[in-house]
Short mmCIF file of C-alpha atoms in Angstrom, two decimals:
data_model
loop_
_atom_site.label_atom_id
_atom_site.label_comp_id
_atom_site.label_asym_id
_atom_site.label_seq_id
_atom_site.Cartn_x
_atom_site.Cartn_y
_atom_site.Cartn_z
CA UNK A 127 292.79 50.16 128.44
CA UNK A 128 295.77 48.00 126.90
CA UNK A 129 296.54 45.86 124.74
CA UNK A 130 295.60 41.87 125.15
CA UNK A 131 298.37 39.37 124.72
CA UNK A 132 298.84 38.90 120.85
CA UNK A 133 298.11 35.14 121.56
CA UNK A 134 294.50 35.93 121.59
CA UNK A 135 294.77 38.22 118.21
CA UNK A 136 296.27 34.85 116.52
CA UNK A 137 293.31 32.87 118.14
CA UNK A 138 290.25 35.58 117.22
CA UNK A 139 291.41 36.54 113.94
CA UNK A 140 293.61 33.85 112.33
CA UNK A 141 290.76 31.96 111.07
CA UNK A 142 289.23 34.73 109.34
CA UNK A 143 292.28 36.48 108.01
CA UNK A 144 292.84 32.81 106.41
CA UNK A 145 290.12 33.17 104.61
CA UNK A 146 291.18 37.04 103.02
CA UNK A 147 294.41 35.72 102.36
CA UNK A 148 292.95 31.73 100.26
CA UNK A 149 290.36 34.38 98.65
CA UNK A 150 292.94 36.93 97.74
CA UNK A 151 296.06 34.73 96.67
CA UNK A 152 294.69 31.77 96.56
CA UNK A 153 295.24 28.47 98.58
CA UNK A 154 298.42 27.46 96.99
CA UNK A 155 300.42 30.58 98.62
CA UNK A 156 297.55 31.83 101.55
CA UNK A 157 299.60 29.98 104.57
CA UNK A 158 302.84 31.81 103.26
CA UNK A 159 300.88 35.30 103.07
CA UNK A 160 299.30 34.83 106.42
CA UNK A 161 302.71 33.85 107.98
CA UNK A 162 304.25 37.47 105.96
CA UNK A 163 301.30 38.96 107.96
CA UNK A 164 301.20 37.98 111.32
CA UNK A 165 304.68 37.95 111.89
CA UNK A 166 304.57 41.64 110.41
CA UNK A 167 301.42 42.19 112.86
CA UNK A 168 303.48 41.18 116.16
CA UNK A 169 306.34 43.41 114.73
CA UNK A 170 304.20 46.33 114.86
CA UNK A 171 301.77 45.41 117.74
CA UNK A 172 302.98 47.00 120.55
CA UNK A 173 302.93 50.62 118.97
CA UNK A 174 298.79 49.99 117.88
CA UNK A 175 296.35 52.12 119.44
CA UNK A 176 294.63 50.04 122.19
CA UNK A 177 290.81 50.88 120.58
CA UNK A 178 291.64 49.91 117.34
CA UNK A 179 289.72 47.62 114.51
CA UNK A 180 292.13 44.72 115.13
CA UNK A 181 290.82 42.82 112.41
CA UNK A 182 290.65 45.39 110.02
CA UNK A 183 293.91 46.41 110.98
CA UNK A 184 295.41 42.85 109.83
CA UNK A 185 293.20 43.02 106.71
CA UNK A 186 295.33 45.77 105.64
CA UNK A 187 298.43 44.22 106.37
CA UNK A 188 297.37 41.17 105.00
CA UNK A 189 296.11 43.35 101.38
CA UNK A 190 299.85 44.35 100.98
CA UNK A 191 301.34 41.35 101.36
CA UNK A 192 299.14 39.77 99.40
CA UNK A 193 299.91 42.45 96.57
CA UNK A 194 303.53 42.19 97.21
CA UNK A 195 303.11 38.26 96.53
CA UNK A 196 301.29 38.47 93.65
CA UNK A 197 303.55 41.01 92.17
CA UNK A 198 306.75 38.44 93.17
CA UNK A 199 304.73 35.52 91.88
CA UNK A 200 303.91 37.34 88.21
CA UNK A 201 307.48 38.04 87.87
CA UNK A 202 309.02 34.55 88.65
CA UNK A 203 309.64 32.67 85.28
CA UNK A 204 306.89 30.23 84.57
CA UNK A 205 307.81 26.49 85.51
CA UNK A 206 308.02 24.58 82.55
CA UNK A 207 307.18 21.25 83.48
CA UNK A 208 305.24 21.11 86.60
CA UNK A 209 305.20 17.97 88.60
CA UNK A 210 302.03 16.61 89.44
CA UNK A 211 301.05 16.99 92.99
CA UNK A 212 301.82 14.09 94.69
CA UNK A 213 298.86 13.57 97.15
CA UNK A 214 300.33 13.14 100.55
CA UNK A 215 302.39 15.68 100.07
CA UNK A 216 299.52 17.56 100.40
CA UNK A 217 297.44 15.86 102.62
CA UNK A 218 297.39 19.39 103.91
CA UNK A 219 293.80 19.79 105.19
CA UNK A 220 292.54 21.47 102.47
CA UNK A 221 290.21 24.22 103.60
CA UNK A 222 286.75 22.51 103.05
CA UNK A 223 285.88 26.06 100.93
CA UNK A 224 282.69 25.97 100.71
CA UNK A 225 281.01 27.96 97.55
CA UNK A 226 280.14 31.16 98.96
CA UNK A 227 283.67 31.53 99.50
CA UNK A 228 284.70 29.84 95.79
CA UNK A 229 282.38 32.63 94.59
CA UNK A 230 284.55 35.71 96.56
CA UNK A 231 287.57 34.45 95.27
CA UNK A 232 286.34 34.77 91.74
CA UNK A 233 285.05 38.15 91.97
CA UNK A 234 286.42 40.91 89.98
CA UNK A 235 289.48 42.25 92.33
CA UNK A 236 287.92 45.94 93.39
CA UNK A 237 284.59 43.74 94.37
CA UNK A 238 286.25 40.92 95.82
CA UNK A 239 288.59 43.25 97.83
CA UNK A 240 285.54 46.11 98.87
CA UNK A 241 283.75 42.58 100.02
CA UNK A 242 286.59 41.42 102.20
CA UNK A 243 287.68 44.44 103.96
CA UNK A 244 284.25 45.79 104.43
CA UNK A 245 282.11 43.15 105.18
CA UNK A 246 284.49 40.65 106.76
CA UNK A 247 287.43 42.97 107.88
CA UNK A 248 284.59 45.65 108.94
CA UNK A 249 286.62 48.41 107.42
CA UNK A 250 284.79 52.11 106.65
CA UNK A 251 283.89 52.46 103.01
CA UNK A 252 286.89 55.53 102.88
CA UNK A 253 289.39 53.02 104.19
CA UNK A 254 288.17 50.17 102.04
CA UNK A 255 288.92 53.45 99.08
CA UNK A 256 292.34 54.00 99.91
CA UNK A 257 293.52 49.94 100.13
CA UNK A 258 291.60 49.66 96.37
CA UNK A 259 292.98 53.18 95.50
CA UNK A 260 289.54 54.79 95.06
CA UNK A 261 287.48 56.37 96.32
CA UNK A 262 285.19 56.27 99.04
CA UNK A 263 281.98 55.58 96.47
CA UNK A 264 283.40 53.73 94.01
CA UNK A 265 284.56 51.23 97.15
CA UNK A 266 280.45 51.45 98.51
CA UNK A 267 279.66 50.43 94.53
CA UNK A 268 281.89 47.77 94.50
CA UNK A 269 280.43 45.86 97.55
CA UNK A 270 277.19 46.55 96.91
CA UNK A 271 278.00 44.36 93.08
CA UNK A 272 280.27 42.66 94.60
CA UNK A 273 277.30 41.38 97.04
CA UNK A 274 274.39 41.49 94.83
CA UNK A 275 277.14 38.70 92.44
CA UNK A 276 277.93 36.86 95.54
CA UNK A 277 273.81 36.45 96.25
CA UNK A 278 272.96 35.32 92.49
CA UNK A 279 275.64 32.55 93.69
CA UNK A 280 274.13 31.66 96.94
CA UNK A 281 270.24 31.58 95.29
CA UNK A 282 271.78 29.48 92.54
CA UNK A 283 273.34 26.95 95.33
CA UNK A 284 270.01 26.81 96.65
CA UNK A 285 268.07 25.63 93.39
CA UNK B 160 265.13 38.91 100.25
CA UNK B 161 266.35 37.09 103.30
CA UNK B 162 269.49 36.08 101.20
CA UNK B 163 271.84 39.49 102.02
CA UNK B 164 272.10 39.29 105.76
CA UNK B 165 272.19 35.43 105.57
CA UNK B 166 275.56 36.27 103.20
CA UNK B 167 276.88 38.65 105.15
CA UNK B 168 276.81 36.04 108.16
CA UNK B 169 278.13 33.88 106.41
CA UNK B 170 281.30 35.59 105.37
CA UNK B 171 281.69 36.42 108.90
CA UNK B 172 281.97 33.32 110.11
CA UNK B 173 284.68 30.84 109.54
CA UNK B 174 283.68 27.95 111.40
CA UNK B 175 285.31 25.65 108.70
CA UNK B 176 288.57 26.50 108.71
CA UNK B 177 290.13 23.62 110.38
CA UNK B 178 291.40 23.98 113.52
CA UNK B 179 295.02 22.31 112.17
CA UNK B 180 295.44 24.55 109.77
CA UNK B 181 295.63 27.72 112.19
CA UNK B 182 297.55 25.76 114.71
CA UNK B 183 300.33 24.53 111.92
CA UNK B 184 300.25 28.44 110.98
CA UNK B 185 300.42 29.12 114.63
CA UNK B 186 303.28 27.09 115.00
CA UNK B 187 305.20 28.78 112.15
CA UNK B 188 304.44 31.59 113.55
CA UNK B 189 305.99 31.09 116.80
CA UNK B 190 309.18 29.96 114.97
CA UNK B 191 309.72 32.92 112.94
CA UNK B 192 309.04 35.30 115.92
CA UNK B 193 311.90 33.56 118.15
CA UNK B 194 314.08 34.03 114.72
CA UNK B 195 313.40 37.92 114.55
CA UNK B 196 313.53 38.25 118.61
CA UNK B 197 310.20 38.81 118.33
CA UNK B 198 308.65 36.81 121.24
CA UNK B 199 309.39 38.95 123.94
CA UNK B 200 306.93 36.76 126.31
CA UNK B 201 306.23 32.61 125.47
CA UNK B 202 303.88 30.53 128.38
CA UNK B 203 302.47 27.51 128.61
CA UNK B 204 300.61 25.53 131.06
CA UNK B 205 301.76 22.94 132.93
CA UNK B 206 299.78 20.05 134.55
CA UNK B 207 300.89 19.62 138.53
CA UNK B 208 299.57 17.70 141.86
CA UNK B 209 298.84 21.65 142.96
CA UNK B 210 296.54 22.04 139.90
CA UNK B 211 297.64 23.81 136.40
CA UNK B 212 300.56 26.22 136.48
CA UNK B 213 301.10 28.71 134.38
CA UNK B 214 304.69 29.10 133.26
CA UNK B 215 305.96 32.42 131.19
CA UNK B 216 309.40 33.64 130.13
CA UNK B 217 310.95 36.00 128.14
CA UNK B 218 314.62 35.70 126.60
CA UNK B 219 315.78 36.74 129.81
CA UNK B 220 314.27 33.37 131.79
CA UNK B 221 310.99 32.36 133.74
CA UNK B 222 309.61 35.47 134.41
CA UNK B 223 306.23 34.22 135.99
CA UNK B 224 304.65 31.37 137.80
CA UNK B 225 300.94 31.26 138.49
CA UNK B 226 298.45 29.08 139.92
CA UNK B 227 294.71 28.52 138.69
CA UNK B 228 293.48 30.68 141.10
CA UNK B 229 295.29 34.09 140.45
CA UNK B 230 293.46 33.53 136.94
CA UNK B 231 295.76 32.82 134.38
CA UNK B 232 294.00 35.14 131.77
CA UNK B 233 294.18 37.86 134.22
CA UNK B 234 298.01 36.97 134.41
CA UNK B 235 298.56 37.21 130.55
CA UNK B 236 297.13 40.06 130.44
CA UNK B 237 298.95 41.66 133.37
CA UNK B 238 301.93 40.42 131.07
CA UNK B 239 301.27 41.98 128.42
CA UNK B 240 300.82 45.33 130.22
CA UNK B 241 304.07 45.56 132.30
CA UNK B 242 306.43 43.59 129.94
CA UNK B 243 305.48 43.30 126.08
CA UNK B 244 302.29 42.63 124.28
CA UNK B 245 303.96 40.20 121.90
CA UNK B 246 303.10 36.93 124.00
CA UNK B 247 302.58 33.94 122.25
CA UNK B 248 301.46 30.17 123.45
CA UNK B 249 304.96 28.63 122.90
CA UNK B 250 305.27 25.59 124.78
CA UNK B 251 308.75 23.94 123.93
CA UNK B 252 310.41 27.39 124.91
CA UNK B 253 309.08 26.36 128.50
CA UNK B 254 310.60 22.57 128.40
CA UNK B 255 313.42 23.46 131.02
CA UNK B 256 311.42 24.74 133.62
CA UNK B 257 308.34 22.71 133.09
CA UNK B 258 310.94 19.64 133.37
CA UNK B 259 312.29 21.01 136.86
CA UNK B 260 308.98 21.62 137.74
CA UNK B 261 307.86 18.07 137.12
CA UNK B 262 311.11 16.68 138.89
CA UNK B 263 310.30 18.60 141.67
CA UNK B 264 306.48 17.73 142.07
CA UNK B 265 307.76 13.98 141.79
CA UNK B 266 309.80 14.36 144.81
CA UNK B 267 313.31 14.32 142.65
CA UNK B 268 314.38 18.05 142.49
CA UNK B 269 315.31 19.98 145.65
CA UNK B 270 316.83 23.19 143.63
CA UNK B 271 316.02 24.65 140.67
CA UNK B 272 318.47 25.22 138.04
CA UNK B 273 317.01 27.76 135.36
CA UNK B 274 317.59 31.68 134.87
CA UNK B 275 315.24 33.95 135.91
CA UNK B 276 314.14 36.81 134.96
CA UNK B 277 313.00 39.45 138.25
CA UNK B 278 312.23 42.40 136.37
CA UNK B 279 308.46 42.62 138.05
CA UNK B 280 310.29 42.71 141.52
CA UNK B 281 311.19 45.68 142.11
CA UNK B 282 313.13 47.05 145.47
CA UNK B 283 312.02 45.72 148.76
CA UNK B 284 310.10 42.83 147.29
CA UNK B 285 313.27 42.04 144.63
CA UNK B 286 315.62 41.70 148.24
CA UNK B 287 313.07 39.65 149.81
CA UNK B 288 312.76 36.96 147.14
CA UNK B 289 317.02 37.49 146.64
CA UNK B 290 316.97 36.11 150.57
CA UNK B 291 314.38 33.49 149.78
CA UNK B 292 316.09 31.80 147.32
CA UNK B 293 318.91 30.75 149.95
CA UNK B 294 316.22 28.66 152.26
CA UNK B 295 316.85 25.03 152.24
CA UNK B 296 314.15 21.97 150.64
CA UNK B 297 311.77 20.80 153.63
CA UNK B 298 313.05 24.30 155.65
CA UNK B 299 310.87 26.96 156.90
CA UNK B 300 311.58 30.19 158.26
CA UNK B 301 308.87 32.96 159.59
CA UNK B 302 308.59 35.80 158.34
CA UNK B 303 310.02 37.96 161.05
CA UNK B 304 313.13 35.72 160.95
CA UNK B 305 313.18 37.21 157.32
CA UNK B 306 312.48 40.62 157.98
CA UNK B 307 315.78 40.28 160.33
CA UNK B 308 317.43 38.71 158.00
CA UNK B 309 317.48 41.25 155.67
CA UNK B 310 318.08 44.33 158.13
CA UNK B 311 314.42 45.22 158.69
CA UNK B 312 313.40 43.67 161.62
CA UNK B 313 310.10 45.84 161.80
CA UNK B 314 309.18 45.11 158.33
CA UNK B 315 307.14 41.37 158.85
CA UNK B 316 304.35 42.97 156.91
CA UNK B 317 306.06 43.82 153.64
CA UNK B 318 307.55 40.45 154.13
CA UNK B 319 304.52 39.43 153.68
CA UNK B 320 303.81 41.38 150.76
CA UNK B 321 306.45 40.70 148.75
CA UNK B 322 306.14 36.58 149.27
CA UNK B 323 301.80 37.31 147.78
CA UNK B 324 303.53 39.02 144.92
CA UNK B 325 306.21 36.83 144.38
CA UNK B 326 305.98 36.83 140.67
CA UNK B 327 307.75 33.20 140.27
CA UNK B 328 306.36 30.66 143.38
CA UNK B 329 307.84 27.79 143.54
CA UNK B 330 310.50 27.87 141.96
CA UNK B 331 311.71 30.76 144.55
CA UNK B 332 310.05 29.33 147.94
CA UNK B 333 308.16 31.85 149.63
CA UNK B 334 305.95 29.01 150.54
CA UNK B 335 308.81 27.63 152.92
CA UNK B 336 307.61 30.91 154.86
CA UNK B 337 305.31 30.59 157.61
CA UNK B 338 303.89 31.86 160.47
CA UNK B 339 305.75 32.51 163.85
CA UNK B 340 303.21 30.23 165.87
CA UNK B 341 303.70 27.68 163.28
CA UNK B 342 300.57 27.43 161.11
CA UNK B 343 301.27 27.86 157.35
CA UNK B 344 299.95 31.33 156.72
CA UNK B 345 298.37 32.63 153.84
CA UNK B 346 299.95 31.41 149.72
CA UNK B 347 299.21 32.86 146.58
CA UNK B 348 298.39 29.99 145.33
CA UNK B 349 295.97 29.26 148.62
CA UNK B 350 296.53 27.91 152.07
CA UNK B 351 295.95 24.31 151.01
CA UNK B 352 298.26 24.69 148.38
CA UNK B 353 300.88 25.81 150.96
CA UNK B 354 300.18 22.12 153.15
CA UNK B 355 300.87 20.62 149.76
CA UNK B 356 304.30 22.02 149.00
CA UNK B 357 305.56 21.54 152.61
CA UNK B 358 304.21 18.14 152.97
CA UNK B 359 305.81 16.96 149.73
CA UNK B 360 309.26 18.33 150.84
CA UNK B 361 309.46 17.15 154.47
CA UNK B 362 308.23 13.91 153.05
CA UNK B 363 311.31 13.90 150.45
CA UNK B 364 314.02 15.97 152.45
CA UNK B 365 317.16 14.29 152.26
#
């Protein structure tokens, strides 16, 4: 057993790890977070155990960068005077987010986080503990609300 | 109470993140990596009269050249085991050689001109293709003529051998090797494939 060209860890798992990093960060700075990921991902790949959760394994790369961003991004001064966006310049396709995914982002953080990296990133509820620094039930509680918040959404949507 | 697993689907799925959105990120991706001399192996694939070739290399050159029918996933992943993991689709690393290439299948190249990188030749095999490399366009030589050429007159066999794992045909000729009663022999890129190559250089030899 070895390890498959990274190529098809960037093609199996970018999509999704998109998705951690919009719902974690937000959209504005998700492409610069997944970028701090991946390229830290392909730094490290070649020493990661061949049987490994792949995507879980980014997850948790992409939960520290996405700390270490937020924590840049609340101690940059506040612009004063923002521009307006000038459309065009972000004729970026904007990920089409639909609400399930509006509704992960707004989450309270341990939910939103126990959410991702259990039920997306497929993490163990004691791993999911350790990223939130708790424990291994508080992590279990979290996505459990976290889901039962995310359904109210989803039955609402459907009304 | 359908709604849970119907979520949990969901959230799995991510069928609408654009495709341009991961291949922009992709791209970035691919830039920063040759920045930190981290893209120890970048391929593409290259259209050609002989069917798709893929084309790898690593800093060090074209390290591999392989037709549609070696299995180019197969390939990659043989890459990945014997020289890095870290390969990446990086197409405009490939330009040089994928121009020579296309030069050559037009009929307007007769040498190739790029470095190369041997390291999955080892010994025998690595002095074969060295001796390989010296045989003329539109040429051919058998492969007993090459086994005498390089000092082992007995070895026609391993000659043999080492032109089927020729990591980089084409671009070193083991297809201008053939058989002693003159048919084309086997190619590792197929027999017919073999007719091909030799037909488009004796029609172009100068």
């Amino acid at each position: 057993m070895s390890l498959p060209p990274f190529e098809s860890v960037v093609v199996e798992h970018g999509p999704v790890v998109l998705r951690i990093c919009r719902a974690v960060v937000g959209p504005h700075d998700a492409d610069d977070v997944w970028s701090e990921t991946f390229i830290a991902a392909l730094a490290a790949y070649p020493r990661l155990a061949p049987d490994s959760n792949v995507r879980g394994w980014l997850a948790t790369i992409a939960h520290r960068k996405g700390i270490d961003w937020i924590r840049a991004r609340d101690r940059a001064p506040l612009p004063v005077d923002r521009l307006p966006e000038v459309p065009g310049r972000s004729a970026e396709p904007v990920i089409r987010d639909d609400s399930l995914w509006s509704a992960v982002a707004a989450l309270p953080t341990k939910q939103r986080g126990a959410v991702l990296y259990h039920y997306v990133a497929g993490l163990p509820y004691a791993e999911v503990g350790r990223l939130l620094d708790s424990s291994e039930a508080a992590a279990r509680r979290a996505a459990s609300d976290g889901v039962r918040a995310l359904r109210s959404t989803v039955t609402r949507e459907r009304s | 109470m359908t709604s849970e697993p119907n979520i949990l689907n969901r959230l799995r799925h991510d069928g609408d993140v654009p495709i341009a959105a991961v291949e922009r990120l992709h791209e970035r991706l691919v830039e920063a990596a040759s920045r930190g001399d981290l893209l120890d192996v970048a391929y593409r694939v290259l259209d050609t009269p002989v069917g798709p070739l893929l084309l790898a290399a690593t800093p060090a050159g074209l390290v591999r050249v392989a037709f549609a029918n070696q299995g180019h996933d197969e390939v990659l992943d043989d890459l990945a085991r014997r020289v890095s993991p870290r390969v990446l689709h990086a197409p405009s690393r490939l330009d040089p050689a994928a121009g020579q290439l296309h030069e050559y299948f037009s009929g307007r190249r007769r040498r190739f001109d790029i470095p190369l990188d041997l390291q999955l030749a080892h010994g025998f095999r690595r002095l074969v293709l060295d001796c390989l490399a010296d045989l003329d366009y539109g040429s051919t030589a058998s492969y007993a003529a090459v086994a005498a050429a390089i000092g082992k007159p007995k070895a026609v066999r391993a000659v043999g051998t080492a032109c089927a794992t020729n990591p980089v045909p084409v671009v070193i000729p083991c297809h201008r090797i053939v058989r002693s009663d003159g048919g084309a022999g086997d190619y590792v890129g197929g027999a017919n494939t073999k007719r091909v190559l030799l037909a488009l250089e004796i029609g172009n030899r100068p």
